[in-house]
PDB file of N, CA and C in Angstrom:
ATOM      1  N   GLY A 187       0.808  -1.202   0.000  1.00  0.00           N
ATOM      2  CA  GLY A 187       0.000   0.000   0.000  1.00  0.00           C
ATOM      3  C   GLY A 187       0.838   1.246   0.000  1.00  0.00           C
ATOM      4  N   HIS A 188       0.189   2.358   0.045  1.00  0.00           N
ATOM      5  CA  HIS A 188       0.831   3.661   0.078  1.00  0.00           C
ATOM      6  C   HIS A 188       1.332   3.927   1.493  1.00  0.00           C
ATOM      7  N   ARG A 189       2.626   4.038   1.651  1.00  0.00           N
ATOM      8  CA  ARG A 189       3.228   4.138   2.979  1.00  0.00           C
ATOM      9  C   ARG A 189       2.771   5.368   3.764  1.00  0.00           C
ATOM     10  N   GLY A 190       2.676   6.517   3.115  1.00  0.00           N
ATOM     11  CA  GLY A 190       2.250   7.730   3.812  1.00  0.00           C
ATOM     12  C   GLY A 190       0.855   7.584   4.408  1.00  0.00           C
ATOM     13  N   SER A 191      -0.065   7.035   3.631  1.00  0.00           N
ATOM     14  CA  SER A 191      -1.426   6.811   4.134  1.00  0.00           C
ATOM     15  C   SER A 191      -1.411   5.799   5.269  1.00  0.00           C
ATOM     16  N   ARG A 192      -0.653   4.732   5.071  1.00  0.00           N
ATOM     17  CA  ARG A 192      -0.577   3.702   6.112  1.00  0.00           C
ATOM     18  C   ARG A 192      -0.056   4.290   7.421  1.00  0.00           C
ATOM     19  N   ASP A 193       1.020   5.061   7.356  1.00  0.00           N
ATOM     20  CA  ASP A 193       1.590   5.655   8.564  1.00  0.00           C
ATOM     21  C   ASP A 193       0.616   6.599   9.256  1.00  0.00           C
ATOM     22  N   CYS A 194      -0.103   7.401   8.468  1.00  0.00           N
ATOM     23  CA  CYS A 194      -1.072   8.341   9.058  1.00  0.00           C
ATOM     24  C   CYS A 194      -2.245   7.611   9.707  1.00  0.00           C
ATOM     25  N   LEU A 195      -2.689   6.532   9.094  1.00  0.00           N
ATOM     26  CA  LEU A 195      -3.867   5.824   9.603  1.00  0.00           C
ATOM     27  C   LEU A 195      -3.552   4.791  10.682  1.00  0.00           C
ATOM     28  N   LEU A 196      -2.409   4.098  10.531  1.00  0.00           N
ATOM     29  CA  LEU A 196      -2.121   2.964  11.417  1.00  0.00           C
ATOM     30  C   LEU A 196      -0.878   3.154  12.270  1.00  0.00           C
ATOM     31  N   GLY A 197      -0.161   4.251  12.062  1.00  0.00           N
ATOM     32  CA  GLY A 197       1.075   4.484  12.805  1.00  0.00           C
ATOM     33  C   GLY A 197       2.287   3.986  12.039  1.00  0.00           C
ATOM     34  N   PRO A 198       3.474   4.367  12.479  1.00  0.00           N
ATOM     35  CA  PRO A 198       4.683   4.049  11.723  1.00  0.00           C
ATOM     36  C   PRO A 198       5.100   2.578  11.750  1.00  0.00           C
ATOM     37  N   HIS A 199       4.645   1.811  12.724  1.00  0.00           N
ATOM     38  CA  HIS A 199       5.045   0.404  12.841  1.00  0.00           C
ATOM     39  C   HIS A 199       3.839  -0.489  13.161  1.00  0.00           C
ATOM     40  N   PRO A 200       2.851  -0.534  12.242  1.00  0.00           N
ATOM     41  CA  PRO A 200       1.660  -1.333  12.531  1.00  0.00           C
ATOM     42  C   PRO A 200       1.960  -2.833  12.452  1.00  0.00           C
ATOM     43  N   ASP A 201       1.184  -3.579  13.178  1.00  0.00           N
ATOM     44  CA  ASP A 201       1.260  -5.023  13.121  1.00  0.00           C
ATOM     45  C   ASP A 201       0.883  -5.472  11.698  1.00  0.00           C
ATOM     46  N   PRO A 202       1.598  -6.432  11.120  1.00  0.00           N
ATOM     47  CA  PRO A 202       1.274  -6.895   9.762  1.00  0.00           C
ATOM     48  C   PRO A 202      -0.174  -7.351   9.590  1.00  0.00           C
ATOM     49  N   SER A 203      -0.763  -7.936  10.622  1.00  0.00           N
ATOM     50  CA  SER A 203      -2.159  -8.368  10.513  1.00  0.00           C
ATOM     51  C   SER A 203      -3.103  -7.166  10.393  1.00  0.00           C
ATOM     52  N   THR A 204      -2.741  -6.060  11.025  1.00  0.00           N
ATOM     53  CA  THR A 204      -3.548  -4.839  10.913  1.00  0.00           C
ATOM     54  C   THR A 204      -3.445  -4.278   9.502  1.00  0.00           C
ATOM     55  N   VAL A 205      -2.253  -4.275   8.947  1.00  0.00           N
ATOM     56  CA  VAL A 205      -2.061  -3.799   7.574  1.00  0.00           C
ATOM     57  C   VAL A 205      -2.923  -4.628   6.622  1.00  0.00           C
ATOM     58  N   LEU A 206      -2.902  -5.939   6.768  1.00  0.00           N
ATOM     59  CA  LEU A 206      -3.722  -6.801   5.911  1.00  0.00           C
ATOM     60  C   LEU A 206      -5.207  -6.533   6.097  1.00  0.00           C
ATOM     61  N   ALA A 207      -5.620  -6.325   7.327  1.00  0.00           N
ATOM     62  CA  ALA A 207      -7.039  -6.085   7.617  1.00  0.00           C
ATOM     63  C   ALA A 207      -7.553  -4.816   6.949  1.00  0.00           C
ATOM     64  N   TYR A 208      -6.669  -3.825   6.759  1.00  0.00           N
ATOM     65  CA  TYR A 208      -7.073  -2.550   6.158  1.00  0.00           C
ATOM     66  C   TYR A 208      -6.733  -2.452   4.675  1.00  0.00           C
ATOM     67  N   SER A 209      -6.260  -3.517   4.060  1.00  0.00           N
ATOM     68  CA  SER A 209      -5.953  -3.495   2.634  1.00  0.00           C
ATOM     69  C   SER A 209      -7.251  -3.395   1.840  1.00  0.00           C
ATOM     70  N   ASN A 210      -7.346  -2.382   0.991  1.00  0.00           N
ATOM     71  CA  ASN A 210      -8.590  -2.145   0.242  1.00  0.00           C
ATOM     72  C   ASN A 210      -9.078  -3.381  -0.490  1.00  0.00           C
ATOM     73  N   GLU A 211      -8.181  -4.076  -1.171  1.00  0.00           N
ATOM     74  CA  GLU A 211      -8.608  -5.207  -1.980  1.00  0.00           C
ATOM     75  C   GLU A 211      -9.144  -6.367  -1.143  1.00  0.00           C
ATOM     76  N   ARG A 212      -8.804  -6.395   0.140  1.00  0.00           N
ATOM     77  CA  ARG A 212      -9.300  -7.456   1.018  1.00  0.00           C
ATOM     78  C   ARG A 212     -10.654  -7.105   1.633  1.00  0.00           C
ATOM     79  N   ARG A 213     -11.126  -5.897   1.407  1.00  0.00           N
ATOM     80  CA  ARG A 213     -12.386  -5.462   1.996  1.00  0.00           C
ATOM     81  C   ARG A 213     -13.521  -5.411   0.970  1.00  0.00           C
ATOM     82  N   VAL A 214     -13.235  -5.799  -0.258  1.00  0.00           N
ATOM     83  CA  VAL A 214     -14.257  -5.818  -1.301  1.00  0.00           C
ATOM     84  C   VAL A 214     -15.210  -6.979  -1.052  1.00  0.00           C
ATOM     85  N   THR A 215     -16.509  -6.689  -1.146  1.00  0.00           N
ATOM     86  CA  THR A 215     -17.545  -7.722  -1.054  1.00  0.00           C
ATOM     87  C   THR A 215     -18.540  -7.499  -2.183  1.00  0.00           C
ATOM     88  N   ASP A 216     -19.537  -8.354  -2.267  1.00  0.00           N
ATOM     89  CA  ASP A 216     -20.579  -8.151  -3.277  1.00  0.00           C
ATOM     90  C   ASP A 216     -21.434  -6.920  -2.969  1.00  0.00           C
ATOM     91  N   GLN A 217     -21.225  -6.317  -1.803  1.00  0.00           N
ATOM     92  CA  GLN A 217     -21.933  -5.091  -1.425  1.00  0.00           C
ATOM     93  C   GLN A 217     -21.132  -3.822  -1.738  1.00  0.00           C
ATOM     94  N   THR A 218     -19.914  -3.975  -2.239  1.00  0.00           N
ATOM     95  CA  THR A 218     -19.099  -2.818  -2.623  1.00  0.00           C
ATOM     96  C   THR A 218     -19.787  -2.114  -3.796  1.00  0.00           C
ATOM     97  N   PRO A 219     -19.882  -0.793  -3.754  1.00  0.00           N
ATOM     98  CA  PRO A 219     -20.554  -0.071  -4.844  1.00  0.00           C
ATOM     99  C   PRO A 219     -19.815  -0.227  -6.178  1.00  0.00           C
ATOM    100  N   PRO A 220     -20.535  -0.091  -7.289  1.00  0.00           N
ATOM    101  CA  PRO A 220     -19.874  -0.078  -8.596  1.00  0.00           C
ATOM    102  C   PRO A 220     -18.719   0.924  -8.558  1.00  0.00           C
ATOM    103  N   THR A 221     -17.637   0.574  -9.232  1.00  0.00           N
ATOM    104  CA  THR A 221     -16.403   1.342  -9.075  1.00  0.00           C
ATOM    105  C   THR A 221     -15.752   1.640 -10.416  1.00  0.00           C
ATOM    106  N   PHE A 222     -15.336   2.891 -10.595  1.00  0.00           N
ATOM    107  CA  PHE A 222     -14.604   3.347 -11.777  1.00  0.00           C
ATOM    108  C   PHE A 222     -13.218   3.772 -11.308  1.00  0.00           C
ATOM    109  N   LEU A 223     -12.185   3.201 -11.903  1.00  0.00           N
ATOM    110  CA  LEU A 223     -10.809   3.453 -11.471  1.00  0.00           C
ATOM    111  C   LEU A 223      -9.993   4.094 -12.588  1.00  0.00           C
ATOM    112  N   VAL A 224      -9.164   5.063 -12.211  1.00  0.00           N
ATOM    113  CA  VAL A 224      -8.248   5.731 -13.145  1.00  0.00           C
ATOM    114  C   VAL A 224      -6.895   5.842 -12.463  1.00  0.00           C
ATOM    115  N   HIS A 225      -5.842   5.502 -13.200  1.00  0.00           N
ATOM    116  CA  HIS A 225      -4.495   5.549 -12.621  1.00  0.00           C
ATOM    117  C   HIS A 225      -3.485   5.804 -13.731  1.00  0.00           C
ATOM    118  N   ALA A 226      -2.331   6.322 -13.372  1.00  0.00           N
ATOM    119  CA  ALA A 226      -1.218   6.480 -14.310  1.00  0.00           C
ATOM    120  C   ALA A 226      -0.090   5.544 -13.897  1.00  0.00           C
ATOM    121  N   GLU A 227       0.477   4.844 -14.877  1.00  0.00           N
ATOM    122  CA  GLU A 227       1.567   3.911 -14.598  1.00  0.00           C
ATOM    123  C   GLU A 227       2.772   4.585 -13.953  1.00  0.00           C
ATOM    124  N   ASP A 228       3.009   5.851 -14.304  1.00  0.00           N
ATOM    125  CA  ASP A 228       4.193   6.537 -13.776  1.00  0.00           C
ATOM    126  C   ASP A 228       3.930   7.283 -12.467  1.00  0.00           C
ATOM    127  N   ASP A 229       2.841   6.943 -11.793  1.00  0.00           N
ATOM    128  CA  ASP A 229       2.531   7.534 -10.483  1.00  0.00           C
ATOM    129  C   ASP A 229       3.631   7.126  -9.507  1.00  0.00           C
ATOM    130  N   LYS A 230       4.335   8.099  -8.969  1.00  0.00           N
ATOM    131  CA  LYS A 230       5.439   7.823  -8.035  1.00  0.00           C
ATOM    132  C   LYS A 230       4.965   7.790  -6.581  1.00  0.00           C
ATOM    133  N   THR A 231       3.698   8.147  -6.347  1.00  0.00           N
ATOM    134  CA  THR A 231       3.158   8.190  -4.992  1.00  0.00           C
ATOM    135  C   THR A 231       2.411   6.913  -4.634  1.00  0.00           C
ATOM    136  N   VAL A 232       1.527   6.478  -5.517  1.00  0.00           N
ATOM    137  CA  VAL A 232       0.742   5.267  -5.289  1.00  0.00           C
ATOM    138  C   VAL A 232       1.027   4.305  -6.441  1.00  0.00           C
ATOM    139  N   PRO A 233       1.551   3.129  -6.144  1.00  0.00           N
ATOM    140  CA  PRO A 233       1.853   2.177  -7.218  1.00  0.00           C
ATOM    141  C   PRO A 233       0.591   1.752  -7.979  1.00  0.00           C
ATOM    142  N   VAL A 234       0.708   1.673  -9.292  1.00  0.00           N
ATOM    143  CA  VAL A 234      -0.422   1.250 -10.120  1.00  0.00           C
ATOM    144  C   VAL A 234      -0.882  -0.151  -9.733  1.00  0.00           C
ATOM    145  N   GLN A 235      -0.008  -0.941  -9.164  1.00  0.00           N
ATOM    146  CA  GLN A 235      -0.367  -2.294  -8.738  1.00  0.00           C
ATOM    147  C   GLN A 235      -1.523  -2.269  -7.728  1.00  0.00           C
ATOM    148  N   ASN A 236      -1.604  -1.214  -6.905  1.00  0.00           N
ATOM    149  CA  ASN A 236      -2.707  -1.097  -5.951  1.00  0.00           C
ATOM    150  C   ASN A 236      -4.051  -1.092  -6.673  1.00  0.00           C
ATOM    151  N   THR A 237      -4.130  -0.339  -7.768  1.00  0.00           N
ATOM    152  CA  THR A 237      -5.367  -0.271  -8.544  1.00  0.00           C
ATOM    153  C   THR A 237      -5.652  -1.606  -9.212  1.00  0.00           C
ATOM    154  N   LEU A 238      -4.625  -2.268  -9.712  1.00  0.00           N
ATOM    155  CA  LEU A 238      -4.808  -3.570 -10.352  1.00  0.00           C
ATOM    156  C   LEU A 238      -5.335  -4.604  -9.360  1.00  0.00           C
ATOM    157  N   TYR A 239      -4.791  -4.619  -8.151  1.00  0.00           N
ATOM    158  CA  TYR A 239      -5.269  -5.547  -7.113  1.00  0.00           C
ATOM    159  C   TYR A 239      -6.733  -5.256  -6.762  1.00  0.00           C
ATOM    160  N   TYR A 240      -7.052  -3.974  -6.630  1.00  0.00           N
ATOM    161  CA  TYR A 240      -8.421  -3.604  -6.269  1.00  0.00           C
ATOM    162  C   TYR A 240      -9.398  -4.009  -7.373  1.00  0.00           C
ATOM    163  N   TYR A 241      -9.022  -3.747  -8.614  1.00  0.00           N
ATOM    164  CA  TYR A 241      -9.871  -4.113  -9.747  1.00  0.00           C
ATOM    165  C   TYR A 241     -10.090  -5.625  -9.785  1.00  0.00           C
ATOM    166  N   GLU A 242      -9.043  -6.388  -9.569  1.00  0.00           N
ATOM    167  CA  GLU A 242      -9.155  -7.845  -9.551  1.00  0.00           C
ATOM    168  C   GLU A 242     -10.127  -8.305  -8.456  1.00  0.00           C
ATOM    169  N   ALA A 243     -10.053  -7.695  -7.289  1.00  0.00           N
ATOM    170  CA  ALA A 243     -10.966  -8.037  -6.195  1.00  0.00           C
ATOM    171  C   ALA A 243     -12.409  -7.699  -6.557  1.00  0.00           C
ATOM    172  N   LEU A 244     -12.615  -6.570  -7.228  1.00  0.00           N
ATOM    173  CA  LEU A 244     -13.959  -6.196  -7.672  1.00  0.00           C
ATOM    174  C   LEU A 244     -14.516  -7.239  -8.635  1.00  0.00           C
ATOM    175  N   LEU A 245     -13.705  -7.671  -9.578  1.00  0.00           N
ATOM    176  CA  LEU A 245     -14.151  -8.685 -10.536  1.00  0.00           C
ATOM    177  C   LEU A 245     -14.519  -9.987  -9.829  1.00  0.00           C
ATOM    178  N   LYS A 246     -13.686 -10.414  -8.891  1.00  0.00           N
ATOM    179  CA  LYS A 246     -13.953 -11.660  -8.150  1.00  0.00           C
ATOM    180  C   LYS A 246     -15.259 -11.580  -7.366  1.00  0.00           C
ATOM    181  N   ALA A 247     -15.586 -10.374  -6.883  1.00  0.00           N
ATOM    182  CA  ALA A 247     -16.820 -10.177  -6.109  1.00  0.00           C
ATOM    183  C   ALA A 247     -18.016  -9.845  -7.000  1.00  0.00           C
ATOM    184  N   HIS A 248     -17.812  -9.831  -8.317  1.00  0.00           N
ATOM    185  CA  HIS A 248     -18.871  -9.528  -9.282  1.00  0.00           C
ATOM    186  C   HIS A 248     -19.438  -8.119  -9.099  1.00  0.00           C
ATOM    187  N   VAL A 249     -18.563  -7.199  -8.750  1.00  0.00           N
ATOM    188  CA  VAL A 249     -18.943  -5.792  -8.612  1.00  0.00           C
ATOM    189  C   VAL A 249     -18.714  -5.115  -9.963  1.00  0.00           C
ATOM    190  N   PRO A 250     -19.710  -4.404 -10.487  1.00  0.00           N
ATOM    191  CA  PRO A 250     -19.493  -3.679 -11.742  1.00  0.00           C
ATOM    192  C   PRO A 250     -18.322  -2.707 -11.593  1.00  0.00           C
ATOM    193  N   ALA A 251     -17.358  -2.820 -12.518  1.00  0.00           N
ATOM    194  CA  ALA A 251     -16.166  -1.988 -12.422  1.00  0.00           C
ATOM    195  C   ALA A 251     -15.589  -1.729 -13.802  1.00  0.00           C
ATOM    196  N   GLU A 252     -14.914  -0.611 -13.903  1.00  0.00           N
ATOM    197  CA  GLU A 252     -14.158  -0.284 -15.111  1.00  0.00           C
ATOM    198  C   GLU A 252     -12.875   0.386 -14.661  1.00  0.00           C
ATOM    199  N   MET A 253     -11.786   0.065 -15.372  1.00  0.00           N
ATOM    200  CA  MET A 253     -10.475   0.602 -15.005  1.00  0.00           C
ATOM    201  C   MET A 253      -9.796   1.158 -16.249  1.00  0.00           C
ATOM    202  N   HIS A 254      -9.159   2.331 -16.073  1.00  0.00           N
ATOM    203  CA  HIS A 254      -8.360   2.933 -17.143  1.00  0.00           C
ATOM    204  C   HIS A 254      -6.999   3.274 -16.566  1.00  0.00           C
ATOM    205  N   VAL A 255      -5.973   2.707 -17.186  1.00  0.00           N
ATOM    206  CA  VAL A 255      -4.598   2.968 -16.759  1.00  0.00           C
ATOM    207  C   VAL A 255      -3.892   3.662 -17.905  1.00  0.00           C
ATOM    208  N   TYR A 256      -3.371   4.852 -17.624  1.00  0.00           N
ATOM    209  CA  TYR A 256      -2.645   5.631 -18.621  1.00  0.00           C
ATOM    210  C   TYR A 256      -1.143   5.463 -18.413  1.00  0.00           C
ATOM    211  N   PRO A 257      -0.358   5.440 -19.483  1.00  0.00           N
ATOM    212  CA  PRO A 257       1.086   5.280 -19.341  1.00  0.00           C
ATOM    213  C   PRO A 257       1.731   6.413 -18.546  1.00  0.00           C
ATOM    214  N   LYS A 258       1.208   7.625 -18.720  1.00  0.00           N
ATOM    215  CA  LYS A 258       1.784   8.794 -18.043  1.00  0.00           C
ATOM    216  C   LYS A 258       0.689   9.640 -17.436  1.00  0.00           C
ATOM    217  N   GLY A 259       1.103  10.510 -16.545  1.00  0.00           N
ATOM    218  CA  GLY A 259       0.164  11.413 -15.895  1.00  0.00           C
ATOM    219  C   GLY A 259       0.548  11.684 -14.459  1.00  0.00           C
ATOM    220  N   GLY A 260       1.407  10.814 -13.908  1.00  0.00           N
ATOM    221  CA  GLY A 260       1.850  11.024 -12.532  1.00  0.00           C
ATOM    222  C   GLY A 260       0.727  10.838 -11.537  1.00  0.00           C
ATOM    223  N   HIS A 261       0.892  11.464 -10.386  1.00  0.00           N
ATOM    224  CA  HIS A 261      -0.080  11.351  -9.301  1.00  0.00           C
ATOM    225  C   HIS A 261      -0.940  12.603  -9.245  1.00  0.00           C
ATOM    226  N   GLY A 262      -2.251  12.421  -9.187  1.00  0.00           N
ATOM    227  CA  GLY A 262      -3.158  13.553  -8.984  1.00  0.00           C
ATOM    228  C   GLY A 262      -3.307  14.443 -10.195  1.00  0.00           C
ATOM    229  N   PHE A 263      -3.485  13.867 -11.371  1.00  0.00           N
ATOM    230  CA  PHE A 263      -3.621  14.702 -12.562  1.00  0.00           C
ATOM    231  C   PHE A 263      -4.996  15.336 -12.683  1.00  0.00           C
ATOM    232  N   GLY A 264      -5.894  15.011 -11.809  1.00  0.00           N
ATOM    233  CA  GLY A 264      -7.192  15.682 -11.774  1.00  0.00           C
ATOM    234  C   GLY A 264      -8.098  15.316 -12.926  1.00  0.00           C
ATOM    235  N   LEU A 265      -8.929  16.247 -13.340  1.00  0.00           N
ATOM    236  CA  LEU A 265      -9.910  15.974 -14.389  1.00  0.00           C
ATOM    237  C   LEU A 265      -9.300  15.886 -15.777  1.00  0.00           C
ATOM    238  N   ARG A 266      -8.088  16.393 -15.941  1.00  0.00           N
ATOM    239  CA  ARG A 266      -7.458  16.372 -17.261  1.00  0.00           C
ATOM    240  C   ARG A 266      -6.026  15.876 -17.125  1.00  0.00           C
ATOM    241  N   ASN A 267      -5.760  14.764 -17.760  1.00  0.00           N
ATOM    242  CA  ASN A 267      -4.396  14.243 -17.817  1.00  0.00           C
ATOM    243  C   ASN A 267      -3.720  14.908 -19.008  1.00  0.00           C
ATOM    244  N   PRO A 268      -2.760  15.801 -18.773  1.00  0.00           N
ATOM    245  CA  PRO A 268      -2.162  16.564 -19.871  1.00  0.00           C
ATOM    246  C   PRO A 268      -1.298  15.730 -20.823  1.00  0.00           C
ATOM    247  N   THR A 269      -1.069  14.456 -20.501  1.00  0.00           N
ATOM    248  CA  THR A 269      -0.215  13.621 -21.349  1.00  0.00           C
ATOM    249  C   THR A 269      -0.993  12.887 -22.436  1.00  0.00           C
ATOM    250  N   THR A 270      -2.316  13.045 -22.452  1.00  0.00           N
ATOM    251  CA  THR A 270      -3.140  12.319 -23.430  1.00  0.00           C
ATOM    252  C   THR A 270      -4.320  13.184 -23.864  1.00  0.00           C
ATOM    253  N   GLY A 271      -4.778  12.946 -25.059  1.00  0.00           N
ATOM    254  CA  GLY A 271      -5.988  13.613 -25.535  1.00  0.00           C
ATOM    255  C   GLY A 271      -7.245  12.920 -25.041  1.00  0.00           C
ATOM    256  N   ASP A 272      -7.076  11.726 -24.488  1.00  0.00           N
ATOM    257  CA  ASP A 272      -8.206  10.976 -23.960  1.00  0.00           C
ATOM    258  C   ASP A 272      -8.739  11.674 -22.708  1.00  0.00           C
ATOM    259  N   GLN A 273     -10.036  11.782 -22.609  1.00  0.00           N
ATOM    260  CA  GLN A 273     -10.669  12.430 -21.462  1.00  0.00           C
ATOM    261  C   GLN A 273     -11.319  11.362 -20.589  1.00  0.00           C
ATOM    262  N   TRP A 274     -10.654  11.015 -19.484  1.00  0.00           N
ATOM    263  CA  TRP A 274     -11.191   9.964 -18.631  1.00  0.00           C
ATOM    264  C   TRP A 274     -12.550  10.342 -18.058  1.00  0.00           C
ATOM    265  N   SER A 275     -12.793  11.632 -17.883  1.00  0.00           N
ATOM    266  CA  SER A 275     -14.085  12.048 -17.323  1.00  0.00           C
ATOM    267  C   SER A 275     -15.233  11.724 -18.282  1.00  0.00           C
ATOM    268  N   GLU A 276     -14.965  11.742 -19.583  1.00  0.00           N
ATOM    269  CA  GLU A 276     -15.988  11.334 -20.559  1.00  0.00           C
ATOM    270  C   GLU A 276     -16.221   9.830 -20.477  1.00  0.00           C
ATOM    271  N   ARG A 277     -15.145   9.067 -20.269  1.00  0.00           N
ATOM    272  CA  ARG A 277     -15.285   7.617 -20.094  1.00  0.00           C
ATOM    273  C   ARG A 277     -16.116   7.327 -18.845  1.00  0.00           C
ATOM    274  N   LEU A 278     -15.874   8.104 -17.789  1.00  0.00           N
ATOM    275  CA  LEU A 278     -16.650   7.942 -16.556  1.00  0.00           C
ATOM    276  C   LEU A 278     -18.126   8.218 -16.820  1.00  0.00           C
ATOM    277  N   LYS A 279     -18.409   9.307 -17.501  1.00  0.00           N
ATOM    278  CA  LYS A 279     -19.804   9.655 -17.806  1.00  0.00           C
ATOM    279  C   LYS A 279     -20.476   8.526 -18.586  1.00  0.00           C
ATOM    280  N   ASN A 280     -19.801   8.000 -19.589  1.00  0.00           N
ATOM    281  CA  ASN A 280     -20.353   6.898 -20.380  1.00  0.00           C
ATOM    282  C   ASN A 280     -20.610   5.675 -19.503  1.00  0.00           C
ATOM    283  N   TRP A 281     -19.662   5.369 -18.624  1.00  0.00           N
ATOM    284  CA  TRP A 281     -19.799   4.207 -17.743  1.00  0.00           C
ATOM    285  C   TRP A 281     -20.971   4.394 -16.778  1.00  0.00           C
ATOM    286  N   LEU A 282     -21.086   5.581 -16.196  1.00  0.00           N
ATOM    287  CA  LEU A 282     -22.197   5.866 -15.284  1.00  0.00           C
ATOM    288  C   LEU A 282     -23.541   5.711 -15.994  1.00  0.00           C
ATOM    289  N   GLU A 283     -23.641   6.244 -17.201  1.00  0.00           N
ATOM    290  CA  GLU A 283     -24.881   6.126 -17.975  1.00  0.00           C
ATOM    291  C   GLU A 283     -25.180   4.674 -18.319  1.00  0.00           C
ATOM    292  N   ALA A 284     -24.164   3.939 -18.761  1.00  0.00           N
ATOM    293  CA  ALA A 284     -24.352   2.536 -19.162  1.00  0.00           C
ATOM    294  C   ALA A 284     -24.779   1.663 -17.981  1.00  0.00           C
ATOM    295  N   ASN A 285     -24.399   2.042 -16.795  1.00  0.00           N
ATOM    296  CA  ASN A 285     -24.732   1.264 -15.601  1.00  0.00           C
ATOM    297  C   ASN A 285     -25.934   1.819 -14.839  1.00  0.00           C
ATOM    298  N   GLY A 286     -26.629   2.774 -15.462  1.00  0.00           N
ATOM    299  CA  GLY A 286     -27.825   3.332 -14.843  1.00  0.00           C
ATOM    300  C   GLY A 286     -27.552   4.156 -13.597  1.00  0.00           C
ATOM    301  N   LEU A 287     -26.335   4.681 -13.497  1.00  0.00           N
ATOM    302  CA  LEU A 287     -25.942   5.446 -12.317  1.00  0.00           C
ATOM    303  C   LEU A 287     -25.993   6.954 -12.537  1.00  0.00           C
ATOM    304  N   LEU A 288     -26.277   7.365 -13.783  1.00  0.00           N
ATOM    305  CA  LEU A 288     -26.370   8.780 -14.121  1.00  0.00           C
ATOM    306  C   LEU A 288     -27.584   8.956 -15.022  1.00  0.00           C
ATOM    307  N   LYS A 289     -28.469   9.782 -14.593  1.00  0.00           N
ATOM    308  CA  LYS A 289     -29.684  10.030 -15.368  1.00  0.00           C
ATOM    309  C   LYS A 289     -29.656  11.459 -15.909  1.00  0.00           C
ATOM    310  N   HIS A 290     -30.225  11.630 -17.067  1.00  0.00           N
ATOM    311  CA  HIS A 290     -30.315  12.980 -17.657  1.00  0.00           C
ATOM    312  C   HIS A 290     -31.586  13.648 -17.248  1.00  0.00           C
TER     313      HIS A 290
END
C-alpha cells in the first residue's frame, strides 16, 4: 500500500495483521458499490499495482467496475491528464450512464 497513508492511519510500525485487515482489496464484497478506477503507470506516490489488485478483487466479487490505466500522468492529474488527448471524465460519464448510475 501507500506508505504515507498507512503511517497516518495505522502508525509508523503497525502489526502486519492490521495492515492486511485494512488493505482495500481485502475489503471488497458483493456489497461494494460499482467502481470506476483511473491511474497512471508513472505515479510515483501510489503504485499502479494497488489499482490492479483492487480491480481484480472487484471482478472476483462480481462488482461492476471499469479501469483505465494511462502510461503517463503522474499522481493527482485531476480531471485532465495533460499527457493524453483521452478524457477519462468522458469515459466515466459513459460508464455511469451505461450502468444506470447517471440520469439525464
